[in-house]
Amino acid sequence: MPNQPCCIPDRVFVVLFVLQFACVVIGLTESRSFTIGKNCFLKDGQPFRYVSGTMHYWRVPEQYWEDSFVKMRAAGLTAVDTYLIWNLHEQEPGDFYFGGNLNFTRYFQLAQKNGLLVVLRPGPFIAAEVDLGGLPYWLVRKNPDMKLRTTDPSYLHYVERWYNVSLPLVKPYLYANGGPIITVQVENEYSAYGCDVTYLEYLRDMFRRLLGNDVILFTNNYAVPQYLKCGTCPDTLATGDFGTNSISGGNISFYLDSLRMFNPDGPLVDTEFYSGWLDVWGSPHSTLSTSEMLDAAQIFMDRNVSFNFYTFHGGTNFGFVAASSQGPFQPITTSYDFNAPLSEAGDPTEKYYQIRDFLGRYFPLPPGPVPQPSKKGAYGSVQLRFAGSVYDNLKSLCPGGPIYSTLPMTFEILKHGHGFVLYRSYISQTFRDPTVLSIPGLHDRAIVLIDQVPVGIIGQGVGVLKMGIFVQPGQALDLLVQNEGRGGFFSGGDVKGIIGNVSLDGNNLTQWAMYPLSLPNFPARAPQTIKLKRNTPFGSKHHELRLPGFFSASFSTPEVLDTFVQLDGWTNGYIFVNGHNLGRYWPVQGPQVTLYVPAVYLNSGKPNVVDVFELENAPCAKLSECLIRFVDTPILNATVPVGLTEGRILKHSYPPKVQRPLS
Ligand SMILES: *[C@@H]1O[C@H](CO)[C@@H](O)[C@H](O)[C@H]1NC(C)=O
Ligand SMILES: *[C@@H]1O[C@H](CO)[C@@H](O)[C@H](O)[C@H]1NC(C)=O
Ligand SMILES: *[C@@H]1O[C@H](CO)[C@@H](O)[C@H](O)[C@H]1NC(C)=O
Ligand SMILES: *[C@@H]1O[C@H](CO)[C@@H](O)[C@H](O)[C@H]1NC(C)=O
Ligand SMILES: *[C@@H]1O[C@H](CO)[C@@H](O)[C@H](O)[C@H]1NC(C)=O
Ligand SMILES: *[C@@H]1O[C@H](CO)[C@@H](O)[C@H](O)[C@H]1NC(C)=O
Ligand SMILES: *[C@@H]1O[C@H](CO)[C@@H](O)[C@H](O)[C@H]1NC(C)=O
């Protein structure tokens, strides 16, 4: 269908007439309306098209939200776009949290203060490369057969409870109520998962009940007919999610024409116009050329399309927030830089300046200086000391002690959403040498230890779920199981830990003790430091270096600036600064080599504490080499190794020679 000019419908003239004579009387709030016109939105009755950018509030430290908004507005954007992330707001059933880095009402206020409207995408499923696509991991605890993202009443009950709590916080911030929110999305790319319009209608009606009628509801789908057919819903605006050819594999005009078939005369919107792309561990860093992107944006300009840069400021997957990609199984990197116009640390990039020049040709840019990158700290090397193995610290990592059960339990049943669980079973019979350890339901990765000595790593990542081991009766078989992130894309569910049985030569092992490890989570509601055996002299016979284990240091910086931590020679683990979980590092896998350390996580005027939880191999045979480095330039694009590093057998301790009593 040809483009329709953005004309002003008759009733708008009435509104304008009324405003001219009566706006003083009816007041400003009365005049606020955001509605659908012909090939455009109508903002207070005037034709309007927005250009927005995604910045997820949980991916950028709350102290930096405003800085990001200022830079977005300075680039000519008129709106900001975010999801609501249910699984961080309700980490355990009924325990809601809306403070700190999750205070989205503050995000709305700051956006508005800085001249930005808000496009809100409350889910419930959001994808977004976050654990289980934003759904809480505990949903399936009571009912393992729960059908996520359907009209299954056991699922909808929790969805409704979440919105009963969260949407009343949103409602005062709708445009018609004086706030910045112009549109609200129903579900997310639903057609990539299902084709159940009843479910979409249920959500639509619930949003109407909780938000009222004065807001535009919309759906977003890959903009080709077969997807649009399944993911759209009556009385919502059909929008598309598509990037340029090298990202989405199609052409912009085709997507817009497809969208027109499902949206005959409303505004055309690209809700996810990709500015770059995500990274997974073990694959090359993704980039997108600015010129390719702006050629497409030119088409949007010519056709009055509203569009959203996904992302404009990608930020960081702090803590255990990152999802994994399924089939093939690949965990998402800690950095969510996305090759976006604002870097992970919020610095304008070349892409940013080119977008600003481009938008400046169409829209007035606000006065004020052109944003510049901020200074970064290159604090240099910090020497770490061994702070005990996972066993040395087990009491403080698992203060409640183990949970016992005949058969292994999943993370979901153990009420331990993220990170690590140490599973232990004692060998009670004689097996041949070697015997085959098999864990077909391992999600996702396990370090195998016999009497606390690591003997191998198996995991989903390389599809190696069995290995040969040497064991004797009485020995402890330990599996330190790591959750590498639940599926985040089309998720119908992803349970973690050991699902089903662990067998040795076909014999299922029973009598398990399970130690959920409590590590600082994100976002922290209160300071969370790990109680480690930090000050034991390195190499003393009470404290032999054993892995998996912890390494710590205290350090001060001459000034407090954003910085990046580089872990040369380290292998795979998590790093914590002053109790802030900076996320996973895995430099041997790449492409990400440095982790972002926001200045607001560092102390001014007192020393900082850094703790590294290394799972595999630390460069600490010599104290002088047991270093991490704080550098001023991120490395997100290292060459990735050919073939994965995991799945290998640790030959040096195989078969185990050292027998140790259990602590
Ligand atoms: C775009 O909108 C402007 C008014 O805002 C209008 O003059 C123009 O005709 C529209 N173009 C198209 C292709 O709809
Ligand atoms: C969110 O921020 C607002 C504005 O700063 C504040 O008034 C409110 O108390 C905060 N909410 C929570 C739950 O901390
Ligand atoms: C949500 O709120 C409505 C209206 O107050 C109420 O009828 C319903 O039971 C609530 N649902 C849940 C799951 O709490
Ligand atoms: C892009 O799509 C349009 C509309 O569907 C079509 O006319 C055009 O030939 C396509 N261009 C390319 C390069 O494939
Ligand atoms: C695990 O093994 C036990 C004991 O052999 C058996 O009773 C149980 O059914 C097995 N579990 C599964 C999920 O097959
Ligand atoms: C052992 O567990 C597996 C599932 O992991 C099950 O298929 C098998 O039947 C079990 N074997 C016995 C003897 O119970
Ligand atoms: C990584 O990016 C930097 C900066 O753009 C570039 O100089 C470098 O060559 C890239 N490295 C690799 C391995 O691609």
Coordinates of C-alpha atoms and ligand atoms in Angstrom, one line a residue, residues 157 160-161 164 209, ligand 3:
H157 CA -2.3 -15.8 38.3
E160 CA -1.9 -10.6 37.2
R161 CA -0.4 -10.3 40.7
N164 CA -1.7 -5.5 40.1
R209 CA -8.1 -2.2 33.5
Ligands
LIG3 C1 -5.8 -8.2 40.9 O1 -6.6 -7.1 41.2 C2 -8.0 -7.4 40.9 C3 -8.8 -6.1 41.2 O2 -8.5 -5.6 42.5 C4 -8.5 -8.5 41.8 O3 -9.8 -8.8 41.5 C5 -7.6 -9.8 41.5 O4 -8.0 -10.8 42.3 C6 -6.1 -9.4 41.7 N1 -5.4 -10.6 41.2 C7 -4.4 -11.1 41.9 C8 -3.8 -12.4 41.3 O5 -4.0 -10.7 42.9

